[in-house]
mmCIF file of C-alpha atoms in Angstrom:
data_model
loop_
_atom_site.group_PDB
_atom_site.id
_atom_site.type_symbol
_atom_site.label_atom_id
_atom_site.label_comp_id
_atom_site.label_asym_id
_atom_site.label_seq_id
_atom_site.Cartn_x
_atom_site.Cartn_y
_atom_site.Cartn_z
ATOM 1 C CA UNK A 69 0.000 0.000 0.000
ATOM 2 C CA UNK A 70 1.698 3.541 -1.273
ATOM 3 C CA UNK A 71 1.370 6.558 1.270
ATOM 4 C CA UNK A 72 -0.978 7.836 -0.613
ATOM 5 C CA UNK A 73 -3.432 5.603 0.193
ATOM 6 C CA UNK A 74 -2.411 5.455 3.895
ATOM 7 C CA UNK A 75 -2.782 9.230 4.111
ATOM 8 C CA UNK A 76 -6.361 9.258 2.437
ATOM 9 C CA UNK A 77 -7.514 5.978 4.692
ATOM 10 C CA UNK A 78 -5.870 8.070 7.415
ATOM 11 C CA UNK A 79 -8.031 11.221 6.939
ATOM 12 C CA UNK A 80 -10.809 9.145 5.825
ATOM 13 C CA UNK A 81 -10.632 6.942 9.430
ATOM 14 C CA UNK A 82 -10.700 10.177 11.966
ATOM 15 C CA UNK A 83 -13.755 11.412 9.681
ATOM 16 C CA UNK A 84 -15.578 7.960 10.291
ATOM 17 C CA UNK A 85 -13.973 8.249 14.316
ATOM 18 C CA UNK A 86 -15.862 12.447 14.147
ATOM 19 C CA UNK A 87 -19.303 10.740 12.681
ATOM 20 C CA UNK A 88 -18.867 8.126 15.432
ATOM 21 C CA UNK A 89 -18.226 10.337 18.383
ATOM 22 C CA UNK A 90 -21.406 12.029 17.251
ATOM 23 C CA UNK A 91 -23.239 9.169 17.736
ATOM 24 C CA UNK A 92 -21.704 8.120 21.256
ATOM 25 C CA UNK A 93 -22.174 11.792 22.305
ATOM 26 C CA UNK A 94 -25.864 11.495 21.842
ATOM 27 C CA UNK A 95 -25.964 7.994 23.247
ATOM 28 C CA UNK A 96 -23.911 9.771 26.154
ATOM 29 C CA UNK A 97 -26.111 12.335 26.727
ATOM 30 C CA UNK A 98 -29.601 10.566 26.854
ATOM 31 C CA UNK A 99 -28.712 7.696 28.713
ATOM 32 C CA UNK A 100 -26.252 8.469 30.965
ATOM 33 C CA UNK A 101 -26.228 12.209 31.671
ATOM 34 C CA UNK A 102 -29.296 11.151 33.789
ATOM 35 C CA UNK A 103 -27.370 8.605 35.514
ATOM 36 C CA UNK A 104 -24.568 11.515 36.177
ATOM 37 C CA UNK A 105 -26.749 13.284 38.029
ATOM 38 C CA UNK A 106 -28.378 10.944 40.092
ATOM 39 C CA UNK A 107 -24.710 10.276 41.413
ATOM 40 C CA UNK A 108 -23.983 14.085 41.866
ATOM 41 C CA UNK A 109 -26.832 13.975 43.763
ATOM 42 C CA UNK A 110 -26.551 11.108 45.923
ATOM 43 C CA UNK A 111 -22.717 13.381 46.457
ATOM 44 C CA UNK A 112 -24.205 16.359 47.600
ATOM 45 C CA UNK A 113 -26.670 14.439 50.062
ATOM 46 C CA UNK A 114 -23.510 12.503 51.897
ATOM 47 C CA UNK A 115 -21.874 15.836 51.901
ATOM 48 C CA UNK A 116 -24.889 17.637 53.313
ATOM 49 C CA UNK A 117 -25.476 14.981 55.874
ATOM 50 C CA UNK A 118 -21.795 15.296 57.213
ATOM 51 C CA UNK A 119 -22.155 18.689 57.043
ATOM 52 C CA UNK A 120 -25.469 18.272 59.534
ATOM 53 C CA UNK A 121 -27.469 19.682 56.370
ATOM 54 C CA UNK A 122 -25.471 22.928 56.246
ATOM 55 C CA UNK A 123 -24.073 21.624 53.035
ATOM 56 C CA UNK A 124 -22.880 24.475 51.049
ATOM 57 C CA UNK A 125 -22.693 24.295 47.001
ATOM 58 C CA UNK A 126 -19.342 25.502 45.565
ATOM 59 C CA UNK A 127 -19.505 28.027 42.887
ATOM 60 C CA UNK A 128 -19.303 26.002 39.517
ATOM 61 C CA UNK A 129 -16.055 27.107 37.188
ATOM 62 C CA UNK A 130 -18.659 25.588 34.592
ATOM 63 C CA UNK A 131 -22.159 24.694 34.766
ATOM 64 C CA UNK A 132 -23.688 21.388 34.476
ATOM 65 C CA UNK A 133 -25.278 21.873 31.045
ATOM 66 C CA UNK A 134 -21.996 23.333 29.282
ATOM 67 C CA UNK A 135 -20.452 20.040 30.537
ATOM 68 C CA UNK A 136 -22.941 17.953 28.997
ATOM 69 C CA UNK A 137 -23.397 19.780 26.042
ATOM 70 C CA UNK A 138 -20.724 21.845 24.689
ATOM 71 C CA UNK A 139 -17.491 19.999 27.166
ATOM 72 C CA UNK A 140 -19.207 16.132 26.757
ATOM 73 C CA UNK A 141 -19.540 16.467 22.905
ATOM 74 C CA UNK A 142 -15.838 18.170 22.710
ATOM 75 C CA UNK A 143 -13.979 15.815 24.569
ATOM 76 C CA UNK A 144 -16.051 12.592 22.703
ATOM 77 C CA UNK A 145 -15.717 14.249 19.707
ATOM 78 C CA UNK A 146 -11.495 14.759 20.049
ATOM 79 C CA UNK A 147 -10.805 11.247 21.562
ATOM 80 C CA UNK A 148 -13.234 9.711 18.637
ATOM 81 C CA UNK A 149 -10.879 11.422 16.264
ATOM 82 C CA UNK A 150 -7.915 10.217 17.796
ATOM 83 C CA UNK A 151 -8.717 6.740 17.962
ATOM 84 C CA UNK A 152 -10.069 6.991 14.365
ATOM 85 C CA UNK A 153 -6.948 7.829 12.852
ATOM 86 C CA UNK A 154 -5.347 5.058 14.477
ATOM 87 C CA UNK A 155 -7.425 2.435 13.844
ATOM 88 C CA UNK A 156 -6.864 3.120 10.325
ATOM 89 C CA UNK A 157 -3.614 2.969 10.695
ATOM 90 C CA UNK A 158 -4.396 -0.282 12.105
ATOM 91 C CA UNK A 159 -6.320 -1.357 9.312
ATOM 92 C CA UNK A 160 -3.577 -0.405 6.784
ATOM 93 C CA UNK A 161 -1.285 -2.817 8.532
ATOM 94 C CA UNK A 162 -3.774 -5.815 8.436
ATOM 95 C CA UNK A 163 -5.608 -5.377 5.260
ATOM 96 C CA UNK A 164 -4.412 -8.963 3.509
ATOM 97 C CA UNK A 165 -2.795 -10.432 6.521
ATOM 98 C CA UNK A 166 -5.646 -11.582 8.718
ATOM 99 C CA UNK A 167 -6.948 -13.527 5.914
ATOM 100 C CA UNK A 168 -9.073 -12.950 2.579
ATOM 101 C CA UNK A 169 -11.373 -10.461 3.661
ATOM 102 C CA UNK A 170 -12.916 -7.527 2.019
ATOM 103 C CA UNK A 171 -12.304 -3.908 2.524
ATOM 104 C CA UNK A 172 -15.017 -3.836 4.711
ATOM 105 C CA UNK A 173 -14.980 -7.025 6.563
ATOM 106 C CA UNK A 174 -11.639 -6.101 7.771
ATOM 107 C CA UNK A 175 -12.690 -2.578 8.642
ATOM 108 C CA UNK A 176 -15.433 -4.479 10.855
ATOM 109 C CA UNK A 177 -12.867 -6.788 11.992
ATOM 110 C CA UNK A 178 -10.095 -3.616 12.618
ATOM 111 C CA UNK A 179 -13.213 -2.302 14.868
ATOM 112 C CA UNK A 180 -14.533 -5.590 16.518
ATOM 113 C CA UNK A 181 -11.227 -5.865 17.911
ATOM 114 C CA UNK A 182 -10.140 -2.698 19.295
ATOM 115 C CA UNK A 183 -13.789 -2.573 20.312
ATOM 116 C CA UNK A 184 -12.550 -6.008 22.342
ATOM 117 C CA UNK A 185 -8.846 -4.402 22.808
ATOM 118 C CA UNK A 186 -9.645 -0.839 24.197
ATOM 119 C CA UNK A 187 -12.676 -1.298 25.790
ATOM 120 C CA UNK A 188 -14.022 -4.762 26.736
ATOM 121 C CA UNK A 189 -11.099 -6.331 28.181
ATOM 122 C CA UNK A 190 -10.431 -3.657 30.574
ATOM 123 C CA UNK A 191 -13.991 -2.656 31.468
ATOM 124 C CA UNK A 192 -14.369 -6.342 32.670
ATOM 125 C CA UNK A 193 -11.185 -5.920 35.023
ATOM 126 C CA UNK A 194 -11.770 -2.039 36.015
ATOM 127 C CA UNK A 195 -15.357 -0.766 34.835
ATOM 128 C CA UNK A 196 -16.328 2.871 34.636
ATOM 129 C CA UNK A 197 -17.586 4.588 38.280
ATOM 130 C CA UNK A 198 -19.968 7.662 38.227
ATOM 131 C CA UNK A 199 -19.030 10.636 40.489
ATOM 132 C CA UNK A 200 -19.223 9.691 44.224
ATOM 133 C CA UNK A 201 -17.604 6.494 43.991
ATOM 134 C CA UNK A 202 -13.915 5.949 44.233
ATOM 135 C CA UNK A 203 -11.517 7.837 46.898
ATOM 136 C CA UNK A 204 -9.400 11.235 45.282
ATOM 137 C CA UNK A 205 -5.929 9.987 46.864
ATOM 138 C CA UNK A 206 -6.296 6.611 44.995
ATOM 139 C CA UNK A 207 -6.862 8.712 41.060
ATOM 140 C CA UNK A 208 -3.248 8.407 40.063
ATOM 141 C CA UNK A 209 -3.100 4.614 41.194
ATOM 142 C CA UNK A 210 -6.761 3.634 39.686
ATOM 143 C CA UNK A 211 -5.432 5.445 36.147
ATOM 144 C CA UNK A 212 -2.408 3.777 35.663
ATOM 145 C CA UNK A 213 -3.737 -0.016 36.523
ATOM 146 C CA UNK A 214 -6.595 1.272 33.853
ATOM 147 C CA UNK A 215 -3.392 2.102 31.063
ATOM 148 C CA UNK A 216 -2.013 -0.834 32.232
ATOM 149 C CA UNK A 217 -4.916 -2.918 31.571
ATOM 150 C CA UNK A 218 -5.278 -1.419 28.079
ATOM 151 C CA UNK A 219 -1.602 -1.864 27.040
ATOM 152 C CA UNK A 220 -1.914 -6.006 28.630
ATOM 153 C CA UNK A 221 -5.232 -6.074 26.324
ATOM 154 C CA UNK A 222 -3.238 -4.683 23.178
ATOM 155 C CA UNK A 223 0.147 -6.567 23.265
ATOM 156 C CA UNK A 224 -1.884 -9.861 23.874
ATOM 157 C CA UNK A 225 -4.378 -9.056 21.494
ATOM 158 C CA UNK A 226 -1.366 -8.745 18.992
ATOM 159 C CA UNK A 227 0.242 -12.176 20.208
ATOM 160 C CA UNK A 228 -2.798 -13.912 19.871
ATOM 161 C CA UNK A 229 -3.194 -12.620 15.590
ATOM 162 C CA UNK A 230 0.624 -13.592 15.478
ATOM 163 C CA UNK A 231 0.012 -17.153 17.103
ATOM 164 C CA UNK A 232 -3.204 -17.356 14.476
ATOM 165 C CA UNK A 233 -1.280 -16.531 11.877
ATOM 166 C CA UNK A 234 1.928 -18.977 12.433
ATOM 167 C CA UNK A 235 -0.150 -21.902 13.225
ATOM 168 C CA UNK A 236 -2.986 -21.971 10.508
ATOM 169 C CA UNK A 237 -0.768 -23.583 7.903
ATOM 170 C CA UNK A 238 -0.850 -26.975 10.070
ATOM 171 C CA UNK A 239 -4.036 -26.563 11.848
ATOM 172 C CA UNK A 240 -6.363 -24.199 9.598
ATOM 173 C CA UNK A 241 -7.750 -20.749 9.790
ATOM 174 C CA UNK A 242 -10.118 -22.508 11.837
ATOM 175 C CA UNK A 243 -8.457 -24.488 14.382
ATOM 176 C CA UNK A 244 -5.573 -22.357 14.710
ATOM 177 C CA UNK A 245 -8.361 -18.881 15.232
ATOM 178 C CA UNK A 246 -9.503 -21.140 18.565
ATOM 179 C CA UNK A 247 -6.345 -21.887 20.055
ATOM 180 C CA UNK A 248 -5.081 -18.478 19.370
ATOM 181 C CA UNK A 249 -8.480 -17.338 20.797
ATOM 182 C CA UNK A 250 -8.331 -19.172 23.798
ATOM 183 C CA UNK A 251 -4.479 -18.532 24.720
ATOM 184 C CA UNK A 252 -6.126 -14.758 24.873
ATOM 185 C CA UNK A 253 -8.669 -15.761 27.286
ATOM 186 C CA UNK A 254 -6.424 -17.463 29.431
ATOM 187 C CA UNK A 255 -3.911 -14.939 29.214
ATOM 188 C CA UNK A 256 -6.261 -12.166 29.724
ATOM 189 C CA UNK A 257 -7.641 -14.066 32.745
ATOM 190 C CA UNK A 258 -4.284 -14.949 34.216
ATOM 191 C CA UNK A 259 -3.729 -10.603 34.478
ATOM 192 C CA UNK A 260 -7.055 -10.087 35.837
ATOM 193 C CA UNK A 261 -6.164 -12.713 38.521
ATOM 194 C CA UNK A 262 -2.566 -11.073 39.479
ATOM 195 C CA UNK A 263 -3.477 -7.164 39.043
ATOM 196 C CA UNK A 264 -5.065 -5.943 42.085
ATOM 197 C CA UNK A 265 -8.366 -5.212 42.512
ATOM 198 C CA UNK A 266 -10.037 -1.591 42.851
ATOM 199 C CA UNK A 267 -13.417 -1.570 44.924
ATOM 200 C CA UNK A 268 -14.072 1.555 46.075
ATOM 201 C CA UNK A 269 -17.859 1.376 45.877
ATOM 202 C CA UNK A 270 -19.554 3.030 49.098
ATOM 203 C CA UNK A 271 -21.692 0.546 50.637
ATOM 204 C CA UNK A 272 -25.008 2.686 50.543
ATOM 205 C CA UNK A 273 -24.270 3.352 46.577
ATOM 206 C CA UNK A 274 -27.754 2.216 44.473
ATOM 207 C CA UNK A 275 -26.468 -0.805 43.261
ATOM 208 C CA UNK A 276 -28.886 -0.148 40.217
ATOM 209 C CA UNK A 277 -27.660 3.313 39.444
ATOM 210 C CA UNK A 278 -24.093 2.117 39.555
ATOM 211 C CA UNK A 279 -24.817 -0.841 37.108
ATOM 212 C CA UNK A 280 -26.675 1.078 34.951
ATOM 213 C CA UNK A 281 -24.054 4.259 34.784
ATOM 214 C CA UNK A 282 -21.478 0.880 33.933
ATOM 215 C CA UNK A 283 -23.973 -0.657 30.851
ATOM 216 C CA UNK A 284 -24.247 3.076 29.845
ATOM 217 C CA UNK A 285 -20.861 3.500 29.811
ATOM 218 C CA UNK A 286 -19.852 0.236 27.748
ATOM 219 C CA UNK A 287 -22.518 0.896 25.404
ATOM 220 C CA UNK A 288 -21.143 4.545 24.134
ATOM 221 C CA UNK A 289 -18.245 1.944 23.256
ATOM 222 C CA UNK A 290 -19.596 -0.501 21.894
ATOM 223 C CA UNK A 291 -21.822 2.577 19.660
ATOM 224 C CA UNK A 292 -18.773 4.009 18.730
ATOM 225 C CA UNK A 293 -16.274 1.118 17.523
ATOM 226 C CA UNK A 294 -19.715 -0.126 15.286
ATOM 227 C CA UNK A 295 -20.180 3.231 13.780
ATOM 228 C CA UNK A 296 -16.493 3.257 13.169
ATOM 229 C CA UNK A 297 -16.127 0.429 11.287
ATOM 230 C CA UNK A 298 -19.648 0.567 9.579
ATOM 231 C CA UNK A 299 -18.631 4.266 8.071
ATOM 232 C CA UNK A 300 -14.795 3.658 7.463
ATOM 233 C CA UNK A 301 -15.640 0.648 5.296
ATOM 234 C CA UNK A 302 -17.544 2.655 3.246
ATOM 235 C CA UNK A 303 -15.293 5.532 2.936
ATOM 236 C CA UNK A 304 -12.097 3.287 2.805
ATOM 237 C CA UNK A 305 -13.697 1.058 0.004
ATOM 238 C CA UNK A 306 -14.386 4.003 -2.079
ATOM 239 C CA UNK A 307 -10.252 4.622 -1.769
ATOM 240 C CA UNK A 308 -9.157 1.006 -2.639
ATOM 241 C CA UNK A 309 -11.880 -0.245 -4.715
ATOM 242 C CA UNK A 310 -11.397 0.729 -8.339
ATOM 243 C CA UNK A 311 -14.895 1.631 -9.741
ATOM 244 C CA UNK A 312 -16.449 0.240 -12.848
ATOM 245 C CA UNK A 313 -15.000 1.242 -16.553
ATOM 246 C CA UNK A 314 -18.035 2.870 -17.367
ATOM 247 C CA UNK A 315 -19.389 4.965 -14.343
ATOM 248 C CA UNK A 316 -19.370 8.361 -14.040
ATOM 249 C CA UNK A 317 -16.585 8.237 -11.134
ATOM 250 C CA UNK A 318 -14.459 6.022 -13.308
ATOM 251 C CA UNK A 319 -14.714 8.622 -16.014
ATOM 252 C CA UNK A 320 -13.706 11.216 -13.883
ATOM 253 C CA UNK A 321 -10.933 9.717 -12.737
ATOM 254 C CA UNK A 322 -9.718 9.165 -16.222
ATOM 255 C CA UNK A 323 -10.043 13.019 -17.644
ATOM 256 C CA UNK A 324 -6.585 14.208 -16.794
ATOM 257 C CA UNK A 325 -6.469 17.568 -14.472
#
């Protein structure tokens, strides 16, 4: 694959990662806005209750609804981007070497995995809290067994295509896509087993707000990685896929500028 083609599947991937950030901003903001709140809320009642209900609200550097309009669908919207760009950088380097798949078969397969990668894998180990759950001093040490997680997830994510790859000319694409698939499992369970756990969870916390906020969270994921690959392998088709002799793109094409 020349750079051109990388550079247009690179553009082409953060536009499909802006369209899907669109659509996890909305799924962020009518399902689990709510769910925000309610844990702001259950907050400011602990605080007010410690307080002996003198509980005093600090002036807001910015309001609630500019940070889940205008802040939410900024900070979606850059991070969508960003992993957008990479995951078509991704898909550049795997196009032809998982197997014989289509453009957009692998583009659903580039997704489906870093869907599994990014988000899955280390949700499972350290899910998503709302606000009021988790104690300030421990931040720094929750964020880095989070990165950690992710980076475990990718580099035995990779090792597991490798191992795929290397052993389907004795066992099949088959065969050789269920060991590799199941040396990832156990793998993936052996680090959940010896990195430590984080449960920070007060004990009165609504165990039903918390597990919603947590399905909430995993499906803005889950809504983004589809989107992703649904709209890059449309776009990224259009750059690899020669059209027709006869339409009026391959026409186009051939009229010299």
């Amino acid at each position: 694959m020349n750079s051109v083609s990388v550079r247009a599947l690179l553009v082409r991937g953060m536009l499909a990662g802006l369209a899907a950030g669109v659509l996890s901003w909305l799924v962020s903001y009518f399902l689990g806005e709510s769910k925000v709140d309610a844990a702001i809320a259950f907050e400011e009642a602990h605080e007010a209750a410690a307080a002996g209900g003198a509980h005093e609200h600090a002036e807001e550097l910015v309001s609630r609804t500019m940070q889940a309009t205008a802040g939410l669908g900024t900070a979606v919207g850059l991070f969508s981007i960003a992993l957008g760009g990479i995951a078509a950088l991704v898909f550049c380097f795997v196009l032809g070497r998982i197997g014989r798949f289509g453009v957009r078969a692998t583009a659903a397969l580039t997704a489906g995995g870093a869907f599994v990668a990014v988000s899955l894998v280390p949700f499972l180990k350290y899910p998503a809290n709302p606000p009021a759950v988790g104690d300030p001093d421990t931040v720094g040490k929750r964020t880095t067994l989070y990165v950690l997680m992710i980076v475990l997830s990718l580099l035995l994510s990779a090792g597991a295509v490798i191992l795929g790859r290397r052993l389907a000319p004795r066992l099949g694409n088959w065969n050789a896509s269920v060991v590799a698939g199941a040396v990832f499992v156990v793998a993936i369970g052996l680090a959940f087993a010896f990195l430590p756990a984080v449960n920070e969870v007060p004990a009165d916390f609504p165990a039903t707000l918390i597990w919603q906020f947590r399905m909430v969270s995993l499906a803005i994921q889950a809504t983004m990685w589809t989107a992703f690959g649904l709209v890059f392998g449309v776009l990224a088709e259009r750059v690899l896929t020669p059209a027709p002799a006869g339409t009026p793109a391959a026409r186009s094409a051939a009229v010299p500028s």
